[in-house]
């Protein structure tokens, strides 16, 4: 009866599916001015970066016994760098990297 | 949108550059008003409330005639795009909607080439202007008095917005430098930005 | 076998909720609806009804509690009156927009100031545009029936809307009348168990109510508008089943009385319909060709049925028991919608409205005779002198 | 025959290494870089696990997380009005009690958690929160305290500290300290008047294991529980977003925040410093206190000194002069 353009669709009652491991409709990797860089040699797996990241962008790779960074969602707050106990983490300017390009049409 | 309205879009990062972004848009509009133009400057409401680091848009419009689209709240076809934090070019198609012959102004201490490599649709540009606004006047001013429709209490162009506005005059003829100087608080930074800007014509 | 009892509207509604096997109830005291909760509390205490009975800390909380419970998958009931209805106002739109089919029984009461405890429809009518189903009962029997009918319609997955099930305070809520209590098996046949397409359930996680952009806002409005477009067919279906199972003869939207050869009619809803019927009977004996059209649902407003029912008269008097200060008709709310319903007809009856029973004052037979006189005069003059008569307070008698 | 309603028993976490890997508050939300409330949400959700339902009163943790038709909540979540988190949670819990009892839902009673900001807890949401506590619902009410109405652009709330610059308490020549009032004490509000409540605790994003164990203890208790979680807000407090945890730690080291548990009437303290640093150390890192004069900082120090004696003991705060004299 009504024509609703795809980009304006809202599910009935605004009830949306729950995400499973990440919310792909809200990629936040384009928020970063700086990114954390890890020196795996210095990392003693203190877990601080994992527990203190508000965006759950550090996870433990149990198999490799190392921490893994999620570039797709990291907003570059650098709490992890600040809380790192072994100086394994440092900050680096985002334009120094070719990777990590998101380039959305709109901010969200 | 009538073609006579020039649209200017400012991209900035939430909270840390919210005021600077708004100051750029307001500075442009206020200076253009001094030249007898019809103007408009406003926040993108959908990008608010702003969060630390979130990409957000501020808009200005300049026209020789009365702006009829006052309540169309997005700039669909910007002629000039200002990027207050250079890293935004990796995250956003900042030239979205631009027609061929536009100008990009970037706050960065890097060279135009370093920025352009992150802009796949750079053929739309006739010029890119780079200015190290942070180098000229330090960190951005964080202040909320002018947010959510409030009136700014710190002063327009007290910080990073001033050199960026100065640089803008080098790449566009939107407004005259002296008219910007009349509305911007940190005039020294404005002039420095104007002098130190690097323009690359494409 | 159906059992005949004499019950107040409050007690009848409680019986209906019990037979609907309501699972979460939230109370807060305010006259005159309170007895609904008193009755339910007894049933829960006596073990006749297995439900959670929650003492809300106010009407806003009542609606919030049942919203949560209904979204989690329980059939719920709450209720209120007067300023209690308006205190909860914030919750009405999110409940309807979230498509959570809670039921709220309203026993009307005048709004303050000052503290008038009489019945007036303004409390509920002030909330009519939030997307809820809304209708009035004339007597305790209809209060009982409407509870079941509204659960069935509101919970239907083609509708999924909350329901204001209204009755006039005191007149219906307190004055006992005959109520046929059906067998539980009849109720079970009519009313399927409550299900929600996406309840709050950790086994099937969903998010209810994230933010949307302004350009998507219209879609949420459109959804509710669509539900009200879809509801009439479901209401008709439900009423047909109700009449078949319970042996009643309800019309879904408008009911007519002595309208076959009538030149004029009252348009009315709620308790005073009964008095109006008696007035018509007496007027008929004096040769006045008058009838009555009773409205059963204010939302969705039955535009076509109202137009069809009223178009055959020369004059229609809309009896208003709610206020719309400064409104187009300078009186109540119903005439706005009645005139709008008639607007597209090639031939429209003359219409006016009568403010009657505001604040809960009585509307005796003689007031209906007065209204009939005005309608006769309108037919004679070929026009309505004004859009509203404040019955009992007009300078020209 | 009614089915017995079973509840969960979540084991406590011994070390940071044992924190569960699974995320229930997943990446992809529009909260600030370095957001303290988002960090505590992640930790609370992790501690609570999959059998959980979150109710989200309006505030940053609604608007920023649920921006534009998507949410980061892997478990069921529903928005509530800022006013009624406690009431909606009451309804959800009641529904599960009756649905499980009637055999319509299987399994253990889910964790029902209200995730409310300070405004949604002890300002406009106080009535619903208190009623949930009074009615003995088996639900956890979390007040994540970022000490302001942050979503609307940093306005004062009842937990905003004395002397803070917010957009409703801007400092000016007539009111040099900005905010003149001293804050409410949320856990004491709960402890003081709700006999059904057996467990109340304060927590901080600075001590995640402590925080998560308090969440689990609260969820294991049958009945209403309350957690008051300190969640620094880089936007509202005006500090660099990398310092969220550092500032949270400083709050505890200066006595601006006290970590304690109140269990069946007994107080227990956690991470209590041997010696407190001056509050200045905490305040100087935050732009919201930048305008304060020495006398104001001394007033704050006196307030904290009095509060440190013990939770629940009334602290004398300098009352503002009557308006007529002011």
Short mmCIF file of N, CA and C in Angstrom, two decimals, chain D residues 202 207 247-260 268-283 300-311:
data_model
loop_
_atom_site.label_atom_id
_atom_site.label_comp_id
_atom_site.label_asym_id
_atom_site.label_seq_id
_atom_site.Cartn_x
_atom_site.Cartn_y
_atom_site.Cartn_z
N UNK D 202 29.70 -0.82 45.36
CA UNK D 202 30.23 0.16 44.44
C UNK D 202 31.35 -0.52 43.66
N UNK D 207 39.01 -1.42 38.31
CA UNK D 207 39.23 -2.75 38.88
C UNK D 207 38.24 -3.75 38.28
N UNK D 247 42.16 7.82 35.42
CA UNK D 247 41.36 8.72 36.25
C UNK D 247 40.49 7.93 37.21
N UNK D 248 39.96 6.82 36.75
CA UNK D 248 39.14 5.97 37.63
C UNK D 248 39.99 5.49 38.81
N UNK D 249 41.25 5.13 38.53
CA UNK D 249 42.14 4.69 39.62
C UNK D 249 42.42 5.83 40.59
N UNK D 250 42.66 7.02 40.01
CA UNK D 250 42.94 8.19 40.86
C UNK D 250 41.76 8.52 41.77
N UNK D 251 40.56 8.28 41.27
CA UNK D 251 39.38 8.56 42.09
C UNK D 251 39.44 7.73 43.37
N UNK D 252 39.88 6.50 43.23
CA UNK D 252 39.96 5.62 44.40
C UNK D 252 41.16 6.00 45.27
N UNK D 253 42.25 6.38 44.63
CA UNK D 253 43.45 6.75 45.39
C UNK D 253 43.29 8.05 46.16
N UNK D 254 42.36 8.90 45.71
CA UNK D 254 42.15 10.17 46.40
C UNK D 254 40.93 10.14 47.33
N UNK D 255 40.20 9.03 47.31
CA UNK D 255 39.00 8.96 48.14
C UNK D 255 37.77 9.59 47.49
N UNK D 256 37.89 10.04 46.26
CA UNK D 256 36.72 10.58 45.56
C UNK D 256 35.71 9.47 45.28
N UNK D 257 36.18 8.24 45.22
CA UNK D 257 35.31 7.08 45.04
C UNK D 257 35.78 6.00 46.00
N UNK D 258 34.84 5.37 46.69
CA UNK D 258 35.20 4.34 47.66
C UNK D 258 34.62 3.02 47.17
N UNK D 259 35.46 1.99 47.12
CA UNK D 259 34.97 0.67 46.69
C UNK D 259 34.55 -0.11 47.92
N UNK D 260 33.27 -0.47 47.95
CA UNK D 260 32.82 -1.28 49.07
C UNK D 260 31.65 -2.17 48.67
N UNK D 268 32.25 -4.18 53.58
CA UNK D 268 33.60 -4.66 53.30
C UNK D 268 34.21 -3.74 52.26
N UNK D 269 35.49 -3.43 52.44
CA UNK D 269 36.13 -2.48 51.52
C UNK D 269 37.09 -3.21 50.59
N UNK D 270 37.24 -2.67 49.39
CA UNK D 270 38.19 -3.25 48.44
C UNK D 270 39.12 -2.16 47.92
N UNK D 271 40.34 -2.57 47.63
CA UNK D 271 41.35 -1.68 47.03
C UNK D 271 41.43 -0.34 47.76
N UNK D 272 41.40 -0.45 49.09
CA UNK D 272 41.47 0.78 49.89
C UNK D 272 42.93 1.21 49.97
N UNK D 273 43.27 2.43 49.56
CA UNK D 273 44.68 2.83 49.62
C UNK D 273 45.16 2.98 51.07
N UNK D 274 46.45 2.71 51.28
CA UNK D 274 46.99 2.89 52.64
C UNK D 274 46.96 4.36 53.02
N UNK D 275 47.27 5.17 52.01
CA UNK D 275 47.28 6.62 52.26
C UNK D 275 46.58 7.29 51.08
N UNK D 276 45.71 8.23 51.38
CA UNK D 276 44.98 8.89 50.29
C UNK D 276 45.79 10.05 49.71
N UNK D 277 45.75 10.16 48.40
CA UNK D 277 46.35 11.33 47.75
C UNK D 277 45.38 12.50 47.88
N UNK D 278 45.88 13.73 47.79
CA UNK D 278 44.95 14.87 47.84
C UNK D 278 44.01 14.87 46.62
N UNK D 279 42.79 15.32 46.81
CA UNK D 279 41.80 15.31 45.71
C UNK D 279 42.28 16.14 44.52
N UNK D 280 43.15 17.08 44.80
CA UNK D 280 43.69 17.92 43.73
C UNK D 280 44.30 17.08 42.60
N UNK D 281 44.95 15.97 43.01
CA UNK D 281 45.60 15.09 42.03
C UNK D 281 44.59 14.57 41.01
N UNK D 282 43.40 14.29 41.51
CA UNK D 282 42.32 13.77 40.67
C UNK D 282 41.70 14.90 39.84
N UNK D 283 41.52 16.04 40.49
CA UNK D 283 40.79 17.14 39.85
C UNK D 283 41.59 17.83 38.77
N UNK D 300 36.15 20.74 48.64
CA UNK D 300 36.01 19.38 48.13
C UNK D 300 36.80 18.42 49.01
N UNK D 301 38.02 18.82 49.40
CA UNK D 301 38.85 17.96 50.24
C UNK D 301 38.15 17.69 51.58
N UNK D 302 37.53 18.71 52.12
CA UNK D 302 36.84 18.55 53.41
C UNK D 302 35.66 17.58 53.27
N UNK D 303 34.97 17.69 52.18
CA UNK D 303 33.83 16.81 51.91
C UNK D 303 34.29 15.36 51.81
N UNK D 304 35.38 15.15 51.07
CA UNK D 304 35.90 13.80 50.89
C UNK D 304 36.43 13.26 52.21
N UNK D 305 37.15 14.08 52.96
CA UNK D 305 37.68 13.65 54.26
C UNK D 305 36.56 13.15 55.16
N UNK D 306 35.47 13.88 55.20
CA UNK D 306 34.35 13.49 56.05
C UNK D 306 33.72 12.19 55.55
N UNK D 307 33.62 12.06 54.24
CA UNK D 307 32.98 10.89 53.66
C UNK D 307 33.80 9.63 53.87
N UNK D 308 35.11 9.80 53.96
CA UNK D 308 35.99 8.64 54.07
C UNK D 308 35.87 7.94 55.41
N UNK D 309 35.24 8.59 56.38
CA UNK D 309 35.12 7.97 57.71
C UNK D 309 34.41 6.63 57.59
N UNK D 310 33.31 6.60 56.90
CA UNK D 310 32.58 5.35 56.63
C UNK D 310 31.38 5.67 55.77
N UNK D 311 31.02 4.73 54.90
CA UNK D 311 29.80 4.98 54.14
C UNK D 311 28.59 4.97 55.07
#
